[in-house]
Coordinates of C-alpha atoms and ligand atoms in Angstrom, one line a residue:
M1 CA 0.2 -25.3 -11.9
Q2 CA -2.4 -23.7 -9.6
E3 CA -2.5 -25.0 -6.1
K4 CA -5.5 -26.9 -4.7
L5 CA -7.5 -25.7 -1.8
F6 CA -9.0 -28.7 0.0
I7 CA -12.5 -28.4 1.3
F8 CA -13.2 -30.3 4.5
D9 CA -16.9 -30.3 5.3
T10 CA -17.9 -30.8 8.9
T11 CA -21.7 -30.4 8.5
L12 CA -22.2 -33.9 9.9
R13 CA -20.0 -33.3 12.9
D14 CA -19.7 -29.6 14.0
G15 CA -22.9 -28.8 12.1
E16 CA -24.7 -31.5 14.1
Q17 CA -23.5 -29.8 17.3
S18 CA -26.1 -26.9 16.6
P19 CA -28.8 -27.4 19.1
G20 CA -31.6 -29.4 17.4
A21 CA -29.6 -30.4 14.4
S22 CA -28.9 -34.0 15.3
M23 CA -29.3 -36.4 12.4
T24 CA -30.2 -40.0 12.0
R25 CA -27.8 -42.4 10.3
E26 CA -29.9 -42.4 7.1
E27 CA -29.9 -38.6 7.1
K28 CA -26.2 -38.5 7.4
V29 CA -25.7 -40.9 4.6
R30 CA -28.0 -38.8 2.4
I31 CA -26.0 -35.6 3.1
A32 CA -22.7 -37.4 2.7
K33 CA -23.7 -38.6 -0.8
Q34 CA -24.6 -35.1 -1.8
L35 CA -21.3 -33.8 -0.5
E36 CA -19.5 -36.5 -2.5
R37 CA -21.5 -35.4 -5.6
M38 CA -20.3 -31.9 -4.9
R39 CA -16.7 -33.2 -4.8
V40 CA -15.9 -32.2 -1.3
D41 CA -12.4 -33.5 -0.5
V42 CA -13.0 -34.6 3.1
I43 CA -16.3 -35.4 4.9
E44 CA -16.1 -35.3 8.7
A45 CA -18.9 -37.8 9.4
G46 CA -19.0 -37.6 13.2
F47 CA -17.5 -38.4 16.5
P48 CA -17.7 -42.2 17.0
A49 CA -16.9 -42.2 20.7
A50 CA -20.0 -39.9 21.3
S51 CA -22.5 -42.7 21.2
N52 CA -23.2 -46.0 19.5
G53 CA -25.5 -44.2 17.1
D54 CA -22.7 -41.8 16.1
F55 CA -20.3 -44.7 15.6
E56 CA -22.9 -46.5 13.4
S57 CA -23.4 -43.3 11.4
V58 CA -19.7 -42.8 10.7
K59 CA -19.4 -46.4 9.8
A60 CA -22.4 -46.2 7.4
V61 CA -20.9 -43.1 5.7
A62 CA -17.4 -44.8 5.4
D63 CA -19.1 -47.9 3.9
V64 CA -20.7 -46.0 1.0
I65 CA -18.5 -43.0 0.2
R66 CA -15.8 -43.7 -2.4
E67 CA -14.8 -40.4 -4.0
S68 CA -14.2 -38.3 -0.8
T69 CA -12.1 -39.0 2.2
V70 CA -14.2 -39.9 5.3
C71 CA -13.0 -38.4 8.6
A72 CA -13.8 -39.3 12.2
L73 CA -13.2 -37.0 15.2
A74 CA -11.5 -38.3 18.3
R75 CA -10.3 -36.6 21.5
A76 CA -6.6 -37.3 22.3
L77 CA -7.7 -40.5 24.2
E78 CA -6.8 -44.0 23.2
R79 CA -10.4 -45.3 23.5
D80 CA -11.7 -42.4 21.2
I81 CA -9.1 -43.1 18.6
E82 CA -9.8 -46.8 18.7
R83 CA -13.5 -46.2 18.1
A84 CA -12.7 -43.8 15.2
G85 CA -10.3 -46.4 13.7
E86 CA -13.0 -49.1 13.9
A87 CA -15.7 -46.9 12.4
L88 CA -13.5 -46.1 9.4
A89 CA -12.4 -49.7 8.8
N90 CA -14.2 -50.0 5.5
A91 CA -13.5 -46.5 4.2
G92 CA -12.0 -46.2 0.7
S93 CA -9.9 -43.4 2.2
G94 CA -10.2 -42.6 5.9
R95 CA -8.8 -39.9 8.2
I96 CA -8.6 -39.6 12.0
H97 CA -8.9 -36.1 13.3
T98 CA -7.7 -35.9 16.9
F99 CA -7.6 -32.8 19.1
I100 CA -6.6 -31.4 22.5
A101 CA -6.9 -27.9 23.8
T102 CA -3.8 -25.7 23.9
S103 CA -5.0 -22.3 25.3
P104 CA -4.0 -21.4 28.9
I105 CA -7.7 -21.2 30.0
H106 CA -8.6 -24.6 28.5
M107 CA -5.5 -26.4 29.7
E108 CA -5.9 -25.0 33.3
K109 CA -9.6 -25.0 33.8
K110 CA -11.0 -27.7 31.5
L111 CA -8.2 -30.3 31.1
R112 CA -6.3 -29.5 34.4
M113 CA -3.1 -30.5 32.5
S114 CA 0.2 -28.7 32.3
P115 CA 1.6 -27.6 28.9
D116 CA 4.1 -30.5 29.0
Q117 CA 1.4 -33.0 29.6
V118 CA -0.6 -31.6 26.7
V119 CA 2.3 -32.0 24.3
E120 CA 2.9 -35.5 25.5
Q121 CA -0.8 -36.5 25.1
A122 CA -1.0 -34.9 21.6
V123 CA 2.0 -36.9 20.4
K124 CA 0.6 -40.1 21.9
A125 CA -2.7 -39.5 20.2
V126 CA -1.2 -39.0 16.8
K127 CA 0.9 -42.2 17.2
W128 CA -2.2 -44.1 18.2
A129 CA -4.1 -42.8 15.2
R130 CA -1.3 -43.7 12.8
K131 CA -1.9 -47.4 13.7
Y132 CA -5.2 -47.1 11.8
T133 CA -4.4 -44.7 8.9
D134 CA -1.5 -42.7 7.4
D135 CA -4.0 -39.8 7.1
V136 CA -4.0 -38.1 10.5
E137 CA -5.1 -34.6 11.3
F138 CA -4.3 -32.8 14.6
S139 CA -6.1 -29.8 16.0
P140 CA -4.9 -27.7 19.0
E141 CA -8.3 -26.7 20.2
D142 CA -8.8 -23.0 21.0
A143 CA -5.6 -22.2 18.9
G144 CA -7.0 -18.7 18.4
R145 CA -6.4 -17.9 22.1
S146 CA -3.2 -20.0 22.5
D147 CA 0.3 -18.8 22.9
P148 CA 1.9 -18.9 19.4
D149 CA 5.2 -20.2 20.8
F150 CA 3.4 -23.0 22.5
L151 CA 1.5 -23.8 19.3
C152 CA 4.8 -24.0 17.4
R153 CA 6.1 -26.5 20.0
V154 CA 3.0 -28.8 19.9
L155 CA 2.7 -28.6 16.1
Q156 CA 6.3 -29.5 15.5
A157 CA 6.0 -32.4 17.9
V158 CA 2.8 -33.8 16.2
I159 CA 4.4 -33.5 12.7
E160 CA 7.3 -35.6 14.0
A161 CA 4.7 -38.1 15.4
G162 CA 3.1 -38.5 12.0
A163 CA 0.3 -35.8 11.6
T164 CA -0.2 -34.9 8.0
T165 CA -2.7 -32.1 8.4
L166 CA -2.4 -29.4 11.1
N167 CA -5.8 -27.7 11.7
I168 CA -5.8 -24.4 13.5
P169 CA -9.2 -23.8 15.1
D170 CA -10.5 -20.4 16.2
T171 CA -12.8 -22.4 18.5
V172 CA -14.6 -19.5 20.1
G173 CA -14.6 -17.1 17.1
Y174 CA -12.5 -14.5 18.8
N175 CA -9.9 -13.6 16.1
L176 CA -10.0 -10.8 13.5
P177 CA -9.0 -11.5 9.9
E178 CA -5.6 -9.7 9.9
Q179 CA -4.6 -11.3 13.2
F180 CA -5.7 -14.8 12.2
G181 CA -4.0 -14.6 8.8
A182 CA -0.8 -13.4 10.5
L183 CA -1.0 -16.3 12.9
I184 CA -1.1 -18.9 10.1
G185 CA 1.8 -17.1 8.3
R186 CA 3.8 -17.1 11.5
L187 CA 3.3 -20.7 12.3
R188 CA 4.3 -21.8 8.8
E189 CA 7.4 -19.7 9.0
R190 CA 8.5 -20.8 12.5
I191 CA 7.7 -24.5 12.7
P192 CA 10.8 -26.2 11.3
D193 CA 8.9 -29.0 9.5
S194 CA 5.8 -27.0 8.5
D195 CA 6.3 -28.0 4.8
K196 CA 5.6 -31.7 5.8
A197 CA 1.9 -31.0 6.6
V198 CA -1.1 -29.2 5.1
F199 CA -2.2 -26.2 7.1
S200 CA -6.0 -26.1 7.7
V201 CA -8.3 -23.7 9.4
H202 CA -11.6 -24.1 11.3
C203 CA -13.2 -20.8 12.2
H204 CA -16.3 -20.2 14.3
N205 CA -18.7 -17.3 13.6
D206 CA -19.3 -15.7 17.0
L207 CA -18.3 -12.3 15.7
G208 CA -19.6 -13.0 12.2
L209 CA -16.0 -13.4 10.9
A210 CA -15.6 -17.1 10.2
V211 CA -15.5 -16.7 6.5
A212 CA -13.3 -13.6 6.6
N213 CA -10.8 -15.3 9.0
S214 CA -10.7 -18.5 6.9
L215 CA -10.0 -16.5 3.7
A216 CA -7.3 -14.5 5.4
A217 CA -5.7 -17.8 6.4
V218 CA -5.8 -19.0 2.8
L219 CA -4.0 -15.9 1.7
N220 CA -1.3 -16.8 4.3
G221 CA -0.8 -20.3 3.1
A222 CA -3.6 -22.4 4.6
R223 CA -4.6 -25.0 2.0
Q224 CA -7.6 -26.7 3.7
V225 CA -10.7 -24.9 5.0
E226 CA -13.1 -26.6 7.4
C227 CA -16.6 -25.4 6.8
T228 CA -20.3 -26.4 6.8
I229 CA -23.2 -26.1 4.5
N230 CA -25.3 -23.0 5.3
G231 CA -22.7 -22.2 8.0
L232 CA -24.4 -24.6 10.4
G233 CA -22.4 -25.4 13.6
E234 CA -21.8 -24.9 17.3
R235 CA -23.3 -21.6 18.6
A236 CA -23.1 -19.0 15.8
G237 CA -21.9 -21.7 13.4
N238 CA -18.8 -22.4 11.3
A239 CA -17.6 -20.8 8.1
A240 CA -20.1 -21.4 5.3
L241 CA -18.8 -23.7 2.6
E242 CA -20.7 -22.0 -0.1
E243 CA -19.2 -18.6 0.8
I244 CA -15.7 -19.9 1.0
V245 CA -15.9 -21.8 -2.3
M246 CA -17.5 -18.9 -4.2
A247 CA -15.3 -16.2 -2.8
V248 CA -12.2 -18.1 -3.9
R249 CA -13.7 -18.9 -7.3
T250 CA -15.0 -15.4 -7.9
R251 CA -11.8 -13.7 -6.8
Q252 CA -9.2 -15.7 -8.7
D253 CA -7.4 -12.4 -9.3
I254 CA -6.5 -12.6 -5.5
F255 CA -6.3 -16.2 -4.5
P256 CA -3.4 -18.4 -5.7
C257 CA -5.5 -21.6 -5.3
D258 CA -8.9 -23.0 -6.2
T259 CA -11.2 -25.8 -4.9
G260 CA -12.4 -28.8 -6.9
I261 CA -16.0 -28.2 -5.9
D262 CA -18.8 -28.7 -8.4
T263 CA -20.5 -25.5 -7.5
T264 CA -23.8 -26.4 -9.3
Q265 CA -24.4 -28.8 -6.4
I266 CA -24.3 -26.0 -3.8
V267 CA -28.0 -25.0 -3.8
P268 CA -29.2 -28.7 -3.8
A269 CA -26.9 -29.3 -0.8
S270 CA -28.1 -26.3 1.0
R271 CA -31.7 -27.3 0.6
L272 CA -31.0 -30.9 1.6
V273 CA -29.3 -29.8 4.8
A274 CA -32.0 -27.2 5.6
G275 CA -34.7 -29.8 5.1
I276 CA -33.0 -32.5 7.2
T277 CA -32.0 -30.3 10.1
G278 CA -35.0 -28.0 10.1
F279 CA -32.7 -24.9 10.0
A280 CA -34.2 -22.7 7.4
V281 CA -31.9 -20.5 5.3
Q282 CA -32.5 -16.8 5.8
P283 CA -33.7 -15.2 2.6
N284 CA -30.8 -12.8 2.3
K285 CA -28.1 -15.4 3.0
A286 CA -25.2 -15.1 0.5
I287 CA -25.2 -17.6 -2.4
V288 CA -28.1 -19.9 -1.1
G289 CA -30.7 -17.4 0.2
I290 CA -33.8 -17.2 -2.0
N291 CA -33.0 -13.4 -2.5
A292 CA -29.3 -13.9 -3.2
F293 CA -29.8 -13.3 -6.9
A294 CA -33.1 -11.3 -6.8
H295 CA -33.0 -7.7 -7.9
E296 CA -35.8 -5.5 -6.5
S297 CA -34.9 -2.0 -7.4
G298 CA -35.8 -0.8 -10.8
I299 CA -32.4 0.6 -11.5
H300 CA -30.8 -2.7 -10.7
Q301 CA -33.3 -4.7 -12.8
D302 CA -32.7 -2.3 -15.7
G303 CA -28.9 -2.7 -15.4
V304 CA -29.1 -6.5 -15.2
L305 CA -31.3 -6.7 -18.2
K306 CA -28.8 -4.6 -20.2
S307 CA -25.8 -6.5 -18.9
R308 CA -25.9 -9.0 -16.2
E309 CA -22.4 -8.0 -14.8
T310 CA -23.7 -4.5 -13.9
Y311 CA -25.0 -5.9 -10.6
E312 CA -24.1 -9.6 -10.5
I313 CA -20.7 -11.0 -9.7
M314 CA -21.7 -14.6 -10.0
R315 CA -24.2 -16.5 -12.2
A316 CA -27.1 -18.0 -10.3
Q317 CA -27.0 -21.2 -12.4
D318 CA -23.3 -21.7 -11.4
V319 CA -24.3 -22.3 -7.8
G320 CA -27.3 -24.5 -8.7
W321 CA -30.2 -22.0 -9.0
S322 CA -31.7 -23.1 -12.3
A323 CA -32.3 -20.5 -15.0
N324 CA -35.6 -22.0 -15.9
R325 CA -37.3 -22.3 -12.5
M326 CA -40.8 -23.1 -13.6
V327 CA -40.5 -26.7 -14.5
L328 CA -43.4 -29.0 -14.2
G329 CA -47.2 -29.1 -13.9
K330 CA -50.2 -31.3 -13.6
H331 CA -49.7 -32.9 -17.0
S332 CA -46.0 -33.8 -16.5
G333 CA -45.2 -37.5 -16.5
R334 CA -43.1 -39.7 -14.4
N335 CA -40.1 -39.5 -16.8
A336 CA -40.1 -35.8 -17.0
F337 CA -40.3 -35.7 -13.2
R338 CA -37.4 -38.1 -12.8
A339 CA -35.3 -36.2 -15.4
R340 CA -35.9 -32.9 -13.6
L341 CA -34.8 -34.4 -10.3
R342 CA -31.6 -35.6 -11.9
E343 CA -30.9 -32.2 -13.3
L344 CA -31.3 -30.8 -9.8
G345 CA -28.8 -33.4 -8.5
I346 CA -31.5 -35.2 -6.5
E347 CA -31.0 -39.0 -6.6
L348 CA -33.7 -41.1 -5.0
E349 CA -32.5 -44.3 -3.4
S350 CA -35.1 -46.7 -5.0
E351 CA -38.0 -47.0 -7.4
E352 CA -40.2 -47.1 -4.3
A353 CA -38.9 -43.7 -3.2
L354 CA -39.4 -42.3 -6.8
N355 CA -43.0 -43.6 -6.9
G356 CA -43.8 -42.1 -3.5
A357 CA -42.3 -38.7 -4.5
F358 CA -44.2 -38.8 -7.9
A359 CA -47.5 -39.5 -6.1
R360 CA -46.8 -36.5 -3.8
F361 CA -45.9 -34.4 -6.9
K362 CA -49.3 -35.3 -8.5
D363 CA -51.1 -34.3 -5.3
L364 CA -49.2 -31.0 -5.2
A365 CA -49.9 -30.3 -8.9
D366 CA -53.6 -30.7 -8.2
K367 CA -53.4 -27.9 -5.6
K368 CA -50.8 -25.7 -7.3
H369 CA -50.5 -24.8 -10.9
D370 CA -46.8 -24.2 -11.4
I371 CA -44.3 -26.5 -9.7
F372 CA -40.9 -24.8 -9.2
D373 CA -37.6 -26.4 -8.4
E374 CA -37.9 -25.3 -4.8
D375 CA -41.2 -27.2 -4.5
L376 CA -39.4 -30.3 -5.8
H377 CA -36.7 -30.0 -3.2
A378 CA -39.3 -29.7 -0.4
L379 CA -41.3 -32.6 -1.8
V380 CA -38.2 -34.9 -1.9
S381 CA -37.2 -33.9 1.7
D382 CA -40.8 -34.7 2.7
E383 CA -40.6 -38.0 0.9
A384 CA -37.3 -38.9 2.6
A385 CA -38.9 -38.0 6.0
A386 CA -41.9 -40.3 5.1
L387 CA -39.6 -43.2 4.4
E388 CA -37.9 -42.9 7.8
P389 CA -39.3 -45.2 10.5
E390 CA -42.0 -43.1 12.1
H391 CA -43.5 -43.8 15.5
F392 CA -46.2 -41.1 14.9
K393 CA -47.8 -40.5 11.6
L394 CA -50.3 -37.8 10.7
V395 CA -53.5 -39.3 9.3
S396 CA -55.8 -36.4 9.1
L397 CA -56.5 -32.9 10.4
K398 CA -59.7 -30.9 10.4
V399 CA -59.6 -27.3 11.6
C400 CA -62.4 -24.8 12.0
S401 CA -61.5 -21.1 12.0
E402 CA -64.1 -18.4 11.7
T403 CA -64.3 -14.8 12.8
G404 CA -65.8 -14.4 16.2
E405 CA -65.5 -18.2 16.9
I406 CA -62.9 -20.1 18.9
P407 CA -60.6 -22.0 16.5
H408 CA -60.9 -25.8 16.9
A409 CA -58.9 -28.7 15.5
R410 CA -59.5 -32.4 15.3
V411 CA -56.5 -34.6 14.6
V412 CA -56.0 -38.3 13.9
I413 CA -52.6 -39.9 14.1
L414 CA -51.1 -43.4 13.9
E415 CA -49.0 -44.2 17.0
G416 CA -47.0 -47.4 16.6
G417 CA -49.7 -48.6 14.1
A418 CA -52.7 -47.8 16.3
E419 CA -55.1 -45.0 15.3
R420 CA -55.7 -42.3 18.0
Q421 CA -57.5 -39.0 17.8
A422 CA -58.1 -35.9 19.8
E423 CA -59.8 -32.4 19.6
S424 CA -58.8 -29.1 21.0
D425 CA -59.6 -25.4 21.0
G426 CA -56.7 -22.9 20.5
S427 CA -55.9 -19.3 20.1
G428 CA -55.6 -20.0 16.3
P429 CA -55.8 -23.0 14.0
V430 CA -52.1 -23.9 14.5
D431 CA -52.3 -23.6 18.2
A432 CA -55.5 -25.8 18.3
S433 CA -53.8 -28.4 16.1
F434 CA -50.7 -28.6 18.3
K435 CA -52.8 -28.8 21.4
A436 CA -54.8 -31.6 19.9
L437 CA -51.6 -33.5 19.0
E438 CA -50.3 -33.0 22.6
A439 CA -53.6 -34.3 23.9
I440 CA -52.7 -37.6 22.2
V441 CA -49.0 -37.7 22.6
A442 CA -48.5 -35.9 26.0
S443 CA -44.8 -35.3 25.1
G444 CA -44.5 -32.5 27.6
A445 CA -42.0 -30.8 25.3
E446 CA -41.6 -27.1 25.2
L447 CA -42.2 -25.4 21.9
Q448 CA -39.1 -23.2 21.4
L449 CA -39.6 -22.0 17.8
Y450 CA -42.3 -21.9 15.2
S451 CA -41.5 -20.4 11.8
V452 CA -43.2 -20.4 8.4
N453 CA -41.5 -19.6 5.1
N454 CA -43.1 -19.7 1.7
I455 CA -41.0 -21.8 -0.6
T456 CA -42.0 -19.8 -3.7
S457 CA -44.0 -16.7 -4.2
G458 CA -47.8 -16.5 -4.7
T459 CA -50.7 -17.4 -2.5
D460 CA -50.7 -21.0 -3.9
A461 CA -47.1 -21.4 -2.7
Q462 CA -46.1 -24.2 -0.3
G463 CA -45.5 -23.1 3.2
E464 CA -42.4 -24.6 4.9
V465 CA -42.8 -24.8 8.6
T466 CA -40.0 -25.4 11.2
V467 CA -40.9 -26.4 14.8
R468 CA -38.3 -26.7 17.5
L469 CA -39.2 -28.8 20.6
A470 CA -37.1 -29.1 23.8
K471 CA -37.4 -31.8 26.4
A472 CA -35.1 -32.9 29.2
G473 CA -32.1 -31.0 27.7
R474 CA -32.7 -32.3 24.2
I475 CA -33.7 -30.1 21.3
V476 CA -35.1 -31.3 18.0
N477 CA -36.3 -29.5 14.9
G478 CA -39.1 -30.8 12.7
Q479 CA -40.1 -29.6 9.2
G480 CA -43.2 -29.9 7.1
A481 CA -44.2 -28.5 3.8
D482 CA -47.7 -28.1 2.3
T483 CA -49.8 -25.6 0.4
D484 CA -52.0 -25.5 3.6
I485 CA -49.8 -24.0 6.3
V486 CA -51.9 -25.5 9.1
V487 CA -51.2 -29.0 7.6
A488 CA -47.5 -28.1 7.1
S489 CA -47.4 -27.0 10.8
A490 CA -49.0 -30.3 12.0
K491 CA -46.5 -32.3 9.8
A492 CA -43.6 -30.3 11.2
Y493 CA -44.8 -30.9 14.8
V494 CA -45.2 -34.7 14.2
H495 CA -41.7 -34.8 12.5
A496 CA -40.3 -33.2 15.7
L497 CA -42.1 -35.6 17.9
N498 CA -40.7 -38.5 15.9
K499 CA -37.2 -37.1 16.3
L500 CA -37.7 -36.7 20.1
H501 CA -38.9 -40.3 20.2
S502 CA -36.1 -41.8 18.2
K503 CA -32.9 -40.0 18.8
L504 CA -30.2 -41.3 21.1
E505 CA -28.3 -39.3 23.6
R506 CA -24.8 -38.4 22.4
A507 CA -21.8 -37.0 24.2
H508 CA -20.3 -33.6 23.1
P509 CA -16.7 -33.9 21.9
Q510 CA -15.6 -30.7 23.6
V511 CA -17.1 -31.3 27.0
Ligands
KIV1 O1 -14.0 -25.7 17.1 C1 -13.2 -26.5 17.4 O2 -12.1 -26.3 18.0 C2 -13.5 -27.9 16.9 C3 -12.3 -28.9 17.0 C4 -12.8 -30.2 17.4 C5 -11.6 -28.9 15.7 O3 -14.5 -28.2 16.5
ZN2 ZN1 -15.6 -26.4 15.8

């Protein structure tokens, strides 16, 4: 029988460590449900000791997810492990993931601990975790720069203490594929009880090698890969789930194992994560970029029309791009709308959410003739944002923009239920709108990023805007979509202001 490759998704934990990607409890639950629908084996939901908010998020995910294992991260400290155990109390299947650094530089400079002390702490941590669950994962942080002999010693000790998964992180993305694959092979050969645990890998993308390193590890016996949707994660990110899953599936001639992922849920998951975090997917991103299956050159188009396999190694619909992308229009009814959402793997929580989304769909259909699947995804993300408790709400926006005249904006918002308005000039209509919003809110935040993508093609397409604001060391991303890009921009700015207003401080697990 073919071996199973376990997929461990850490979008909600390492992915959330991307600057600006922090998520609310409701957002995490929404993503977790989509990961479960996609049949991810393990969902790392967060780091409960980081903050009360993160504890509540992990608990909320553990309370509702039944098909996937829910995992909580904990440093090798008794208090962290206790919090992780408490957050997972209601999980159908719960895992504690504990870690301590093992590289010379981390032990000496960060932990100020000797190698003997690190081994002792790692063993204690695994034993503490085993009081809460039989499913315990251990990571020697910065394994990619650790001494392999020392790794063998720590890993054998934690297996004896009860660890069932050994995760080998290339924390700083330093390794090369051949080297990292060989490390996994060597550890499996040299650790006496290596067959008593599943070997896992967790690769960062600092050199753009996270996926290549993970796949090299799989070819050397790793049977769990830790990854994130769209490759989100600390610094340059983690290995992208969609790339790992599709590489293994497409090259079954090479890999002796396969995942249990429902690949048709990949694109919906990608869109959901992009919408919630505000991290737009680059158009040429493998698998989930809008151009991933688009053929521009005449020779390619001709080849694909004659035989798809001439230039395509995967089918777009197998990863969730639908074959029939023009779906609904002005005359489509509520049932057709609901049915199409279901086909796209979008489940709305309540009738109220469906009604809200349908009303927005009708508004959009008045402005735009053809409604594509991409529009539906954006509309539903917008709807979910609208259902979140909002401190600021955009009521109306009026902009004047004329050649030779200074652009001007007038904006009305609700702040905590009270209507407030302001006007401002600007260098363009977007600048004027943001200045008018700041005249009301006075957030003092720095605008770090402003980007516009069209969701589909054509001048009637919706523009999807991402705004990144930074204030007092916190960074948030806001998103907004509309056929009018100035309105989309104002929505995105207000979304980011709401995030700045609502999100709690959280500690970083690796600091
Ligand atoms: O990159 C890393 O080392 C981590 C560990 C906590 C597994 O994220
Ligand atoms: Zn990491």
